[in-house]
Coordinates of C-alpha atoms in Angstrom, one line a residue:
Chain A
M1 CA -28.0 25.1 23.2
P2 CA -28.7 22.7 20.2
D3 CA -28.3 19.0 21.0
P4 CA -24.8 17.6 20.0
L5 CA -24.7 15.3 17.1
L6 CA -24.0 12.2 19.0
Q7 CA -24.6 11.9 22.7
L8 CA -23.8 8.8 24.8
A9 CA -25.1 8.8 28.3
E10 CA -24.4 5.8 30.8
V11 CA -24.1 3.4 27.9
Q12 CA -23.8 -0.2 29.0
V13 CA -23.1 -3.1 26.9
T14 CA -23.3 -6.7 28.4
F15 CA -22.9 -10.1 26.8
A16 CA -24.6 -13.2 27.8
S17 CA -22.1 -16.0 28.0
D18 CA -21.8 -19.5 29.6
L19 CA -20.5 -17.9 32.7
G20 CA -23.5 -15.4 33.0
E21 CA -23.5 -11.8 31.9
V22 CA -20.1 -9.9 31.1
S23 CA -20.1 -6.4 31.0
A24 CA -18.0 -5.0 28.1
V25 CA -19.0 -1.2 28.5
D26 CA -19.8 0.2 31.6
R27 CA -21.5 3.5 31.9
V28 CA -19.8 5.4 29.2
S29 CA -20.8 9.0 28.6
F30 CA -19.5 11.3 25.9
S31 CA -20.6 13.4 22.9
V32 CA -19.6 14.3 19.5
E33 CA -20.5 17.7 18.2
R34 CA -21.3 18.2 14.5
G35 CA -18.2 18.5 12.3
E36 CA -15.7 17.4 15.3
V37 CA -13.3 14.7 15.4
V38 CA -13.4 12.8 18.9
A39 CA -10.8 9.9 19.2
L40 CA -12.0 6.8 21.4
V41 CA -8.7 5.3 22.8
G42 CA -8.1 2.1 24.4
E43 CA -6.2 -1.4 24.3
S44 CA -8.1 -4.7 24.0
G45 CA -10.7 -5.3 26.3
S46 CA -11.3 -1.5 26.9
G47 CA -14.9 -1.7 25.2
K48 CA -14.0 0.7 22.4
S49 CA -14.9 -1.6 19.7
A50 CA -18.3 -2.5 21.6
T51 CA -19.1 1.0 22.0
A52 CA -18.5 1.9 18.3
L53 CA -20.8 -1.1 17.3
A54 CA -23.4 -0.2 19.9
I55 CA -23.8 3.5 18.4
G56 CA -24.9 1.9 15.1
G57 CA -26.9 -1.0 16.5
L58 CA -24.4 -3.4 15.0
L59 CA -23.8 -5.6 18.1
P60 CA -24.7 -9.5 17.8
G61 CA -28.0 -10.7 19.2
H62 CA -26.8 -11.9 22.6
A63 CA -25.6 -8.4 23.4
R64 CA -27.8 -6.1 25.5
V65 CA -27.3 -2.2 25.3
G66 CA -28.5 0.0 28.2
G67 CA -28.5 3.7 28.7
S68 CA -29.0 6.2 26.1
I69 CA -27.4 7.1 22.6
R70 CA -28.9 9.9 20.9
L71 CA -28.1 11.1 17.3
D72 CA -29.3 14.7 17.0
G73 CA -31.7 14.1 20.3
A74 CA -33.3 11.1 18.8
E75 CA -32.8 8.0 20.9
L76 CA -31.2 5.0 19.2
V77 CA -31.2 2.5 21.8
G78 CA -34.0 0.1 21.5
R79 CA -34.8 0.7 18.0
S80 CA -36.4 -1.9 15.7
S81 CA -34.5 -3.1 12.6
T82 CA -37.0 -1.0 10.3
A83 CA -36.3 2.0 12.5
W84 CA -32.7 1.9 11.6
R85 CA -33.4 2.5 8.0
G86 CA -32.4 6.1 7.0
I87 CA -30.0 6.1 9.8
R88 CA -27.3 3.6 9.2
G89 CA -25.5 4.4 5.9
R90 CA -27.5 7.6 5.7
R91 CA -26.5 9.6 8.6
I92 CA -24.0 7.2 10.4
A93 CA -21.4 5.3 8.3
Y94 CA -18.7 3.1 9.2
V95 CA -15.3 2.3 8.0
F96 CA -13.6 -0.7 9.6
Q97 CA -9.9 -2.1 10.1
E98 CA -9.6 -4.5 7.4
P99 CA -10.5 -3.2 4.0
A100 CA -10.3 -6.7 2.3
T101 CA -13.0 -8.2 4.7
A102 CA -15.2 -5.0 4.1
L103 CA -15.3 -5.6 0.5
N104 CA -16.9 -8.4 -1.4
P105 CA -14.3 -10.2 -3.5
V106 CA -16.7 -11.5 -6.4
F107 CA -17.9 -7.7 -7.3
T108 CA -16.2 -4.9 -8.8
A109 CA -15.3 -1.9 -6.7
G110 CA -17.5 0.3 -8.8
Y111 CA -20.2 -2.1 -8.5
Q112 CA -20.0 -2.0 -4.6
V113 CA -20.0 1.6 -4.5
S114 CA -23.4 1.6 -6.5
E115 CA -24.9 -0.7 -4.2
A116 CA -24.2 1.8 -1.2
L117 CA -25.6 4.7 -3.4
K118 CA -28.7 2.6 -3.9
V119 CA -28.8 1.9 -0.3
A120 CA -28.7 5.5 0.5
G121 CA -31.6 6.1 -2.0
R122 CA -29.4 7.7 -4.9
R123 CA -30.2 5.8 -7.9
D124 CA -30.1 8.3 -10.5
S125 CA -26.9 9.2 -12.5
L126 CA -25.1 6.3 -10.8
E127 CA -22.0 6.3 -13.0
E128 CA -21.3 10.0 -12.4
R129 CA -21.8 9.5 -8.9
I130 CA -19.5 6.6 -8.6
A131 CA -16.6 8.5 -10.4
A132 CA -17.3 11.5 -8.1
L133 CA -17.2 9.5 -4.9
L134 CA -14.1 7.6 -6.0
E135 CA -12.3 11.0 -6.9
S136 CA -13.4 12.6 -3.5
V137 CA -11.5 9.9 -1.8
G138 CA -8.4 10.6 -3.7
L139 CA -8.7 7.8 -6.5
R140 CA -7.8 9.7 -9.4
D141 CA -8.0 6.8 -11.9
A142 CA -11.9 6.4 -11.0
G143 CA -12.8 4.4 -14.2
R144 CA -10.1 1.8 -13.9
I145 CA -10.6 1.5 -10.2
A146 CA -14.4 1.1 -10.7
S147 CA -13.9 -1.8 -12.9
S148 CA -11.3 -3.6 -10.7
Y149 CA -11.9 -6.4 -8.5
P150 CA -10.9 -5.8 -4.9
H151 CA -7.7 -8.3 -5.1
Q152 CA -6.5 -6.1 -8.0
L153 CA -6.2 -3.2 -5.7
S154 CA -3.5 -2.4 -3.0
G155 CA -4.7 -2.1 0.9
G156 CA -4.6 1.8 0.6
Q157 CA -7.0 1.9 -2.7
Q158 CA -9.1 -0.9 -0.9
Q159 CA -9.7 1.2 2.1
R160 CA -10.2 4.5 -0.1
V161 CA -13.0 2.4 -1.7
V162 CA -14.5 1.6 1.7
M163 CA -14.4 5.2 2.4
A164 CA -16.3 6.0 -0.7
M165 CA -18.9 3.4 0.2
A166 CA -19.3 5.1 3.6
L167 CA -19.6 8.5 2.1
A168 CA -22.3 7.5 -0.3
G169 CA -25.1 8.4 1.9
E170 CA -23.6 11.7 2.7
P171 CA -23.4 10.8 6.4
E172 CA -23.0 13.4 9.1
L173 CA -21.0 11.0 11.5
L174 CA -18.2 8.6 10.5
I175 CA -17.4 6.0 12.8
A176 CA -13.8 4.8 11.8
D177 CA -12.8 1.6 13.8
E178 CA -8.9 1.2 13.7
P179 CA -9.2 2.4 9.9
T180 CA -5.4 2.2 9.3
T181 CA -4.1 -0.4 11.6
A182 CA -4.1 -3.2 8.9
L183 CA -2.0 -0.7 6.5
D184 CA 1.7 0.1 5.9
V185 CA 2.8 3.2 7.6
T186 CA 3.0 5.3 4.4
V187 CA -0.4 4.4 3.4
Q188 CA -1.6 4.9 6.7
A189 CA -0.3 8.6 6.6
Q190 CA -2.1 9.0 3.5
I191 CA -5.5 7.7 4.7
L192 CA -5.4 9.8 8.1
E193 CA -4.8 12.9 5.8
L194 CA -7.9 11.9 3.7
L195 CA -9.9 11.7 6.8
A196 CA -8.7 15.2 8.2
E197 CA -9.6 16.5 4.6
L198 CA -13.0 15.0 4.7
Q199 CA -13.7 16.5 8.1
R200 CA -12.6 19.9 6.9
S201 CA -14.2 20.1 3.3
R202 CA -17.6 18.1 4.4
G203 CA -17.9 19.2 7.8
L204 CA -17.9 15.5 8.8
A205 CA -17.9 14.5 12.4
V206 CA -15.6 11.5 12.9
L207 CA -15.4 9.2 15.8
L208 CA -12.1 7.7 15.4
I209 CA -11.4 4.5 17.5
T210 CA -7.8 3.8 17.9
H211 CA -5.1 2.3 20.1
N212 CA -2.6 4.6 18.8
L213 CA -2.3 8.0 20.9
A214 CA -0.1 9.8 18.3
I215 CA -2.7 9.3 15.6
A216 CA -5.5 10.3 18.2
A217 CA -3.4 13.7 19.0
R218 CA -2.9 14.3 15.2
L219 CA -6.4 14.1 14.1
A220 CA -8.9 14.5 17.2
R221 CA -9.8 17.5 19.0
R222 CA -10.9 15.7 22.1
M223 CA -10.0 12.3 23.2
V224 CA -11.8 9.9 25.4
V225 CA -9.5 7.1 26.8
L226 CA -11.1 3.6 27.9
Y227 CA -9.9 1.1 30.3
A228 CA -11.5 -2.1 31.0
G229 CA -15.0 -0.8 29.9
Q230 CA -15.1 2.2 31.5
V231 CA -14.0 5.9 30.5
V232 CA -11.0 6.9 32.6
E233 CA -10.3 10.4 31.1
E234 CA -11.5 12.9 28.7
G235 CA -10.2 15.9 27.4
P236 CA -8.6 18.2 24.7
A237 CA -6.4 15.6 22.9
A238 CA -3.4 18.0 22.0
E239 CA -2.9 18.6 25.7
M240 CA -3.7 15.2 27.1
V241 CA -0.8 13.6 25.2
H242 CA 1.5 16.1 27.2
A243 CA -0.1 16.4 30.5
P244 CA -2.4 13.7 31.0
R245 CA -4.6 13.7 34.3
H246 CA -5.0 10.0 34.8
P247 CA -2.2 7.4 35.7
Y248 CA -3.4 4.9 32.9
T249 CA -3.0 7.7 30.1
H250 CA 0.3 8.7 31.6
A251 CA 1.5 5.0 31.7
L252 CA 0.5 4.4 28.2
L253 CA 2.1 7.3 26.8
R254 CA 5.4 6.4 28.4
A255 CA 5.1 2.6 27.0
V256 CA 5.1 4.2 23.5
P257 CA 8.4 3.7 21.8
K258 CA 9.7 7.1 20.7
L259 CA 11.3 7.6 17.1
R260 CA 13.7 10.4 18.3
G261 CA 15.3 11.3 21.6
A262 CA 14.6 7.8 22.8
G263 CA 17.0 5.7 25.0
S264 CA 17.3 2.1 24.7
A265 CA 14.7 -0.6 25.5
A266 CA 15.9 -0.6 29.1
D267 CA 14.4 2.9 29.4
L268 CA 10.9 1.9 27.9
V269 CA 8.6 1.5 30.9
G270 CA 5.9 -0.9 30.1
I271 CA 2.8 -1.2 32.4
P272 CA 3.1 -4.0 34.7
G273 CA 0.7 -6.8 34.7
Q274 CA -2.1 -7.6 32.3
I275 CA -5.2 -6.0 31.2
P276 CA -8.0 -7.5 33.4
S277 CA -10.6 -10.1 31.8
P278 CA -14.0 -8.6 31.9
M279 CA -14.9 -11.8 34.0
A280 CA -12.6 -10.9 36.7
L281 CA -12.3 -7.0 37.1
P282 CA -10.5 -5.9 40.0
S283 CA -12.4 -4.2 43.0
G284 CA -12.2 -0.4 43.4
C285 CA -10.4 1.3 40.6
R286 CA -10.1 -1.1 37.7
F287 CA -6.6 0.1 37.0
H288 CA -5.3 0.0 40.5
P289 CA -3.3 -3.3 40.5
R290 CA -1.1 -2.0 37.7
C291 CA -1.0 1.5 38.9
A292 CA 2.2 3.2 40.2
R293 CA 0.0 5.8 42.4
C294 CA -2.3 3.2 44.1
V295 CA -3.0 3.8 47.7
A296 CA -5.3 1.9 50.0
T297 CA -8.6 3.5 49.1
C298 CA -7.8 2.8 45.2
R299 CA -8.4 -1.0 46.1
G300 CA -11.6 -0.5 48.0
E301 CA -13.5 2.4 46.4
V302 CA -14.8 3.0 42.9
P303 CA -13.5 6.3 41.7
E304 CA -16.1 8.6 40.1
L305 CA -15.5 10.1 36.6
A306 CA -14.8 13.9 38.2
D307 CA -14.9 17.1 36.2
T308 CA -11.2 18.6 36.5
G309 CA -12.0 21.8 34.9
S310 CA -11.7 23.1 31.3
G311 CA -13.6 20.3 29.6
W312 CA -11.6 17.7 31.3
R313 CA -12.8 14.6 33.2
S314 CA -10.7 12.1 35.2
R315 CA -11.4 9.0 37.1
C316 CA -8.7 9.4 39.3
P317 CA -8.6 11.3 42.7
F318 CA -5.0 12.2 42.0
A319 CA -5.9 13.5 38.8
R320 CA -4.0 16.8 39.5
E321 CA -0.8 15.4 40.4
V322 CA -0.4 12.8 37.6
G323 CA 2.8 13.3 35.5
T324 CA 4.3 15.5 38.1
Chain B
M1 CA 37.9 -4.9 16.6
R2 CA 34.6 -5.6 14.8
E3 CA 32.6 -8.4 16.2
P4 CA 32.6 -11.7 14.4
V5 CA 29.9 -12.1 11.7
L6 CA 27.4 -14.9 13.0
L7 CA 24.8 -15.2 10.3
E8 CA 25.2 -13.5 6.8
A9 CA 23.4 -12.9 3.6
D10 CA 25.8 -12.8 1.0
G11 CA 24.3 -11.3 -2.1
I12 CA 21.2 -13.6 -2.0
T13 CA 18.5 -13.3 -4.7
V14 CA 15.2 -15.3 -4.2
R15 CA 12.4 -15.7 -6.7
Y16 CA 9.1 -17.3 -6.1
D17 CA 7.3 -18.8 -9.1
G18 CA 4.9 -16.8 -11.1
M19 CA 6.3 -13.5 -9.5
A20 CA 7.6 -10.7 -12.0
R21 CA 10.2 -9.4 -9.7
P22 CA 12.5 -11.2 -7.2
A23 CA 11.4 -11.6 -3.8
L24 CA 15.1 -10.4 -2.8
Q25 CA 17.5 -9.0 -5.3
E26 CA 21.3 -9.2 -4.1
V27 CA 20.7 -8.7 -0.5
R28 CA 23.8 -8.2 1.8
V29 CA 22.9 -8.4 5.6
A30 CA 25.5 -9.4 8.2
V31 CA 24.5 -10.2 11.8
R32 CA 27.3 -9.6 14.0
A33 CA 27.7 -11.1 17.3
G34 CA 26.2 -8.9 20.2
V35 CA 24.9 -6.2 17.7
P36 CA 21.1 -6.3 17.6
L37 CA 19.9 -5.7 14.1
G38 CA 16.5 -4.4 12.9
V39 CA 15.2 -5.0 9.6
V40 CA 12.6 -2.4 8.5
G41 CA 10.1 -2.5 5.5
E42 CA 6.5 -2.2 4.4
S43 CA 4.6 -5.1 2.6
G44 CA 6.2 -6.5 -0.3
S45 CA 9.7 -5.3 0.9
G46 CA 11.0 -8.8 1.2
K47 CA 11.8 -8.7 5.0
S48 CA 10.0 -11.9 5.7
T49 CA 11.6 -13.7 2.8
L50 CA 14.7 -12.4 4.2
I51 CA 14.1 -14.3 7.5
R52 CA 13.0 -17.3 6.1
T53 CA 16.0 -17.6 3.9
L54 CA 18.4 -16.7 6.9
L55 CA 16.5 -19.8 8.5
G56 CA 17.4 -21.8 5.6
L57 CA 13.8 -22.2 4.6
E58 CA 14.2 -21.0 1.2
R59 CA 17.0 -21.4 -1.3
P60 CA 18.3 -18.4 -2.9
V61 CA 18.6 -18.7 -6.8
S62 CA 22.3 -17.0 -6.2
G63 CA 24.3 -15.6 -3.3
R64 CA 24.6 -17.6 -0.2
V65 CA 23.6 -17.7 3.6
L66 CA 26.6 -18.1 5.7
Y67 CA 26.4 -19.3 9.2
R68 CA 29.9 -18.7 10.9
G69 CA 31.3 -18.5 7.3
T70 CA 29.7 -21.9 6.0
D71 CA 27.1 -22.2 3.5
V72 CA 24.2 -23.3 5.1
A73 CA 23.0 -25.2 2.1
A74 CA 26.1 -27.3 2.4
L75 CA 25.0 -28.2 6.1
R76 CA 24.5 -32.0 6.9
G77 CA 24.3 -34.1 9.9
D78 CA 25.3 -32.7 13.3
A79 CA 26.3 -29.6 11.7
L80 CA 22.8 -28.9 10.4
R81 CA 21.3 -29.9 13.6
T82 CA 23.6 -27.2 15.3
F83 CA 22.7 -24.6 12.9
R84 CA 19.0 -25.5 13.5
R85 CA 19.4 -25.0 17.2
K86 CA 21.7 -21.8 17.0
V87 CA 19.3 -19.9 14.9
Q88 CA 15.8 -19.6 16.5
M89 CA 12.7 -17.7 15.6
V90 CA 9.9 -16.0 17.1
F91 CA 6.8 -15.3 15.3
Q92 CA 4.3 -12.4 15.2
D93 CA 1.3 -14.1 16.2
P94 CA 2.0 -16.2 19.4
Y95 CA -1.5 -17.9 19.1
N96 CA -0.8 -19.5 15.8
S97 CA 2.5 -20.6 16.7
L98 CA 1.7 -22.7 19.8
N99 CA -0.1 -25.9 19.6
P100 CA -3.4 -25.4 21.2
R101 CA -3.7 -28.9 22.6
M102 CA -0.5 -28.9 24.4
T103 CA 0.0 -27.3 28.0
V104 CA 2.7 -24.8 27.9
G105 CA 4.9 -27.4 30.0
Q106 CA 4.4 -29.8 27.2
T107 CA 5.4 -27.4 24.6
L108 CA 8.5 -26.4 26.4
G109 CA 9.3 -30.3 27.5
E110 CA 9.1 -31.3 23.8
V111 CA 11.7 -29.1 22.6
L112 CA 14.1 -29.8 25.4
T113 CA 13.5 -33.6 25.0
V114 CA 13.7 -33.7 21.1
H115 CA 17.1 -31.7 21.5
R116 CA 18.2 -33.9 24.6
L117 CA 18.7 -30.7 26.4
A118 CA 16.9 -31.9 29.6
A119 CA 17.0 -35.4 31.1
R120 CA 13.6 -37.1 31.1
G121 CA 13.1 -36.5 35.0
S122 CA 14.1 -32.8 34.9
V123 CA 11.9 -31.7 32.0
L124 CA 9.5 -29.9 34.2
R125 CA 12.0 -28.2 36.4
V126 CA 13.9 -26.9 33.3
A127 CA 10.6 -25.7 31.7
G128 CA 9.8 -23.8 35.0
E129 CA 13.1 -22.3 35.0
L130 CA 12.6 -21.0 31.4
L131 CA 9.3 -19.6 32.4
G132 CA 10.9 -17.8 35.2
Q133 CA 13.5 -16.2 32.8
V134 CA 10.8 -14.7 30.5
G135 CA 9.2 -13.4 33.6
L136 CA 6.4 -15.6 33.8
D137 CA 5.0 -17.7 37.1
P138 CA 6.3 -21.5 36.7
S139 CA 2.8 -22.3 37.5
L140 CA 1.8 -21.3 34.0
A141 CA 3.4 -24.6 32.9
A142 CA 0.0 -26.4 33.6
R143 CA -2.0 -24.0 31.2
Y144 CA -3.0 -24.2 27.7
P145 CA -2.4 -21.4 25.3
H146 CA -6.1 -20.1 25.0
E147 CA -5.8 -19.6 28.6
L148 CA -3.1 -17.0 28.3
S149 CA -3.0 -13.3 27.4
G150 CA -1.3 -12.3 24.0
G151 CA 1.7 -11.0 26.0
Q152 CA 2.0 -14.1 28.0
R153 CA 1.8 -16.3 24.7
Q154 CA 4.5 -14.1 23.1
R155 CA 6.9 -14.9 26.3
I156 CA 6.3 -18.7 25.9
G157 CA 7.2 -18.3 22.3
I158 CA 10.2 -16.6 23.2
A159 CA 11.0 -19.3 26.2
R160 CA 10.6 -21.8 23.4
A161 CA 13.2 -20.3 21.3
I162 CA 15.7 -19.7 24.1
S163 CA 15.5 -23.1 25.5
L164 CA 17.6 -24.1 22.9
E165 CA 20.3 -21.8 23.9
P166 CA 20.5 -20.0 20.4
E167 CA 23.2 -17.6 19.4
V168 CA 20.7 -15.6 17.1
L169 CA 17.0 -15.0 17.5
L170 CA 15.1 -13.8 14.5
A171 CA 12.0 -12.2 15.7
D172 CA 9.4 -11.4 13.1
E173 CA 7.1 -8.5 14.2
P174 CA 7.1 -9.8 17.8
V175 CA 5.1 -7.0 19.4
S176 CA 2.9 -5.8 16.5
A177 CA 0.0 -8.2 17.7
L178 CA 0.4 -6.8 21.2
D179 CA -1.3 -4.0 23.2
V180 CA 0.8 -1.0 23.7
S181 CA 1.1 -1.4 27.5
V182 CA 2.7 -5.0 27.0
Q183 CA 4.8 -4.2 24.1
A184 CA 7.3 -2.5 26.3
Q185 CA 7.5 -5.6 28.4
V186 CA 8.2 -7.9 25.6
L187 CA 11.0 -5.4 23.8
G188 CA 12.5 -5.2 27.4
L189 CA 12.7 -8.9 27.8
L190 CA 14.2 -9.3 24.1
D191 CA 16.8 -6.4 25.0
R192 CA 17.5 -8.2 28.3
L193 CA 18.2 -11.5 26.8
G194 CA 20.5 -10.0 24.3
R195 CA 22.7 -8.5 27.2
E196 CA 22.5 -11.1 29.8
R197 CA 22.6 -14.2 27.6
G198 CA 24.5 -13.1 24.7
I199 CA 21.7 -13.9 22.1
T200 CA 21.9 -11.6 19.0
L201 CA 18.6 -10.3 18.0
V202 CA 17.3 -9.8 14.3
L203 CA 14.1 -7.9 14.8
I204 CA 11.9 -7.5 11.9
A205 CA 9.4 -4.4 12.2
H206 CA 7.4 -2.2 10.4
D207 CA 7.4 0.2 13.4
L208 CA 10.8 2.2 13.3
A209 CA 10.3 3.3 16.7
V210 CA 10.4 -0.3 18.1
V211 CA 13.6 -0.8 16.0
A212 CA 15.0 2.4 17.4
A213 CA 14.4 1.4 20.8
V214 CA 16.1 -2.2 20.7
C215 CA 18.4 -2.3 17.8
R216 CA 22.1 -0.9 17.4
E217 CA 22.1 -1.4 13.5
M218 CA 19.2 -1.4 10.9
V219 CA 18.8 -2.0 7.3
V220 CA 15.9 -0.6 5.3
M221 CA 14.4 -2.7 2.6
E222 CA 12.1 -1.6 -0.3
Q223 CA 10.9 -4.0 -2.9
G224 CA 13.4 -6.8 -2.3
R225 CA 16.4 -4.3 -1.9
V226 CA 18.5 -3.0 1.0
V227 CA 18.2 0.8 0.3
E228 CA 20.0 2.0 3.4
A229 CA 21.9 0.3 6.3
G230 CA 23.9 1.7 9.0
L231 CA 23.7 2.4 12.9
A232 CA 20.0 2.6 13.7
R233 CA 20.2 6.1 15.2
S234 CA 22.1 7.6 12.5
V235 CA 19.7 6.2 9.9
I236 CA 17.0 7.6 11.7
E237 CA 18.3 10.9 12.6
Q238 CA 20.1 11.4 9.1
P239 CA 18.4 9.1 6.7
S240 CA 20.2 9.3 3.2
H241 CA 17.6 7.3 0.9
P242 CA 14.5 9.1 0.0
Y243 CA 12.6 6.0 0.8
T244 CA 13.9 6.1 4.4
R245 CA 13.0 9.8 4.7
Q246 CA 9.3 9.0 3.6
L247 CA 9.1 6.1 5.9
I248 CA 10.2 8.3 9.0
A249 CA 8.0 11.2 8.0
A250 CA 5.0 8.7 7.9
V251 CA 5.5 7.5 11.4
P252 CA 2.8 9.2 13.7
Q253 CA 4.5 10.8 16.3
I254 CA 3.4 12.8 19.4
E255 CA 5.2 16.3 18.5
P256 CA 7.4 17.7 21.6
L257 CA 5.8 20.7 22.9
M258 CA 7.1 23.9 21.4
P259 CA 8.8 26.2 23.8
P260 CA 6.5 29.2 24.8
A261 CA 7.0 32.1 22.2
P262 CA 9.1 34.9 23.9
L263 CA 6.8 37.9 24.7

């Protein structure tokens, strides 16, 4: 069997701080196949953004990455900065949450796309390539957009320009970190549709980082749920949102307000307590202080992420009973 | 009988300098006692301007804001102080709305002292009670904002607002900066305050599902105008304006499972 496009094995991210080493990502493993959309779902402190940045070697200097991250079988962890050339922007590209901060305010959109093309080694017929890229992300009036400065564009147009820049190097993997969180809901729907379209038409693999389970279920084939730096559940996205196998995923689904058929706020079930600080992680299962199913062993023993059948993994010994 | 109107935008138009289009155009919204109201719209819809105008922070160029039937622009002295106390605000970002150099107890104590709601000796006790009412441990009074989580800070913002025993609580995107697992707690708290303390909530949100969970009535705003208004449930289930339909269709939802196909 060929290697998956992206494979993370036992990835750890620790940050040096005044209080010593703080673990943000703890032995995270999952893979992304060619042309596949995988969602990495979690709340603040889950380690989803640290994982996303670790893949492209974008973490700051005081972060340490352990474990293995392979792209097409080639190890990415521990690369020197020159060894990243030909990978970042070429094979792996990123789209972040705030398009306004991803774009430079003093250059036109067209200039910034041309820079991305040059970095990707495509220096010939720039004008045509810029127009083609902008059109491929649904910007019909490419000429006007190219000569506009970021502040002259709407949030949705800005995010499309950022996506055009990401596509300049024709990457195999797009890492989209909360790409629609800063956008209005109608614009969000358009950008999600564009992501799905790019995946279909270009065979692009997408690692979608999101806190929104509905978005994850709509776009992704598989979903990896993180809590306090660990994978708690991984499985088929469409099935997981209806029949999760970890109490955290289950509780998170119940905490999301529903548009239709919902009762009042009194029926909304939040998750009691707080997300733990990485400086003070609970013993045993990291979710146990907030878990409705917690029993004595959950406080003392660290549960393993176990295979529960049909490509599904759960870090809960009661995986089969969750949601019943 | 219909509930009395507490706060009302009576056909208000608000303009900002240099803007081609008014931020609000002849907007009519009535906040009725005990009826939580949701205001939904995207960026540029005017929902934040509406809140600022209802608080008396923006002056409409035409139309009036009425508090219990009186034009707020005409309020002076005690009447103005009462209005400022009875109409309170909870902000989106609880971190930016708390003074980082004051403990939680000092923040709450200052409000109580300024409005003479607690005698000097009893400020700490009253602050502790307020924390209890928003589901926080009274010992948090000694903490600074940076030591608290987002959900805790938003509860402090709510405690500060309710310490003045308001009639109307205007909340501008109060849960959009919070994690999903704590959003439900804060929405539940806002809902409970309405039921138990008779505080009427005006909830500004871009998330229709959040409004559906907490509000009985809602208005939908687009480009400075109210395009649809009515019972929240009816607006969501039978939207009549094309923009409302577009907004509802855009909300990512987990589709209900289809029943198994017959054999």
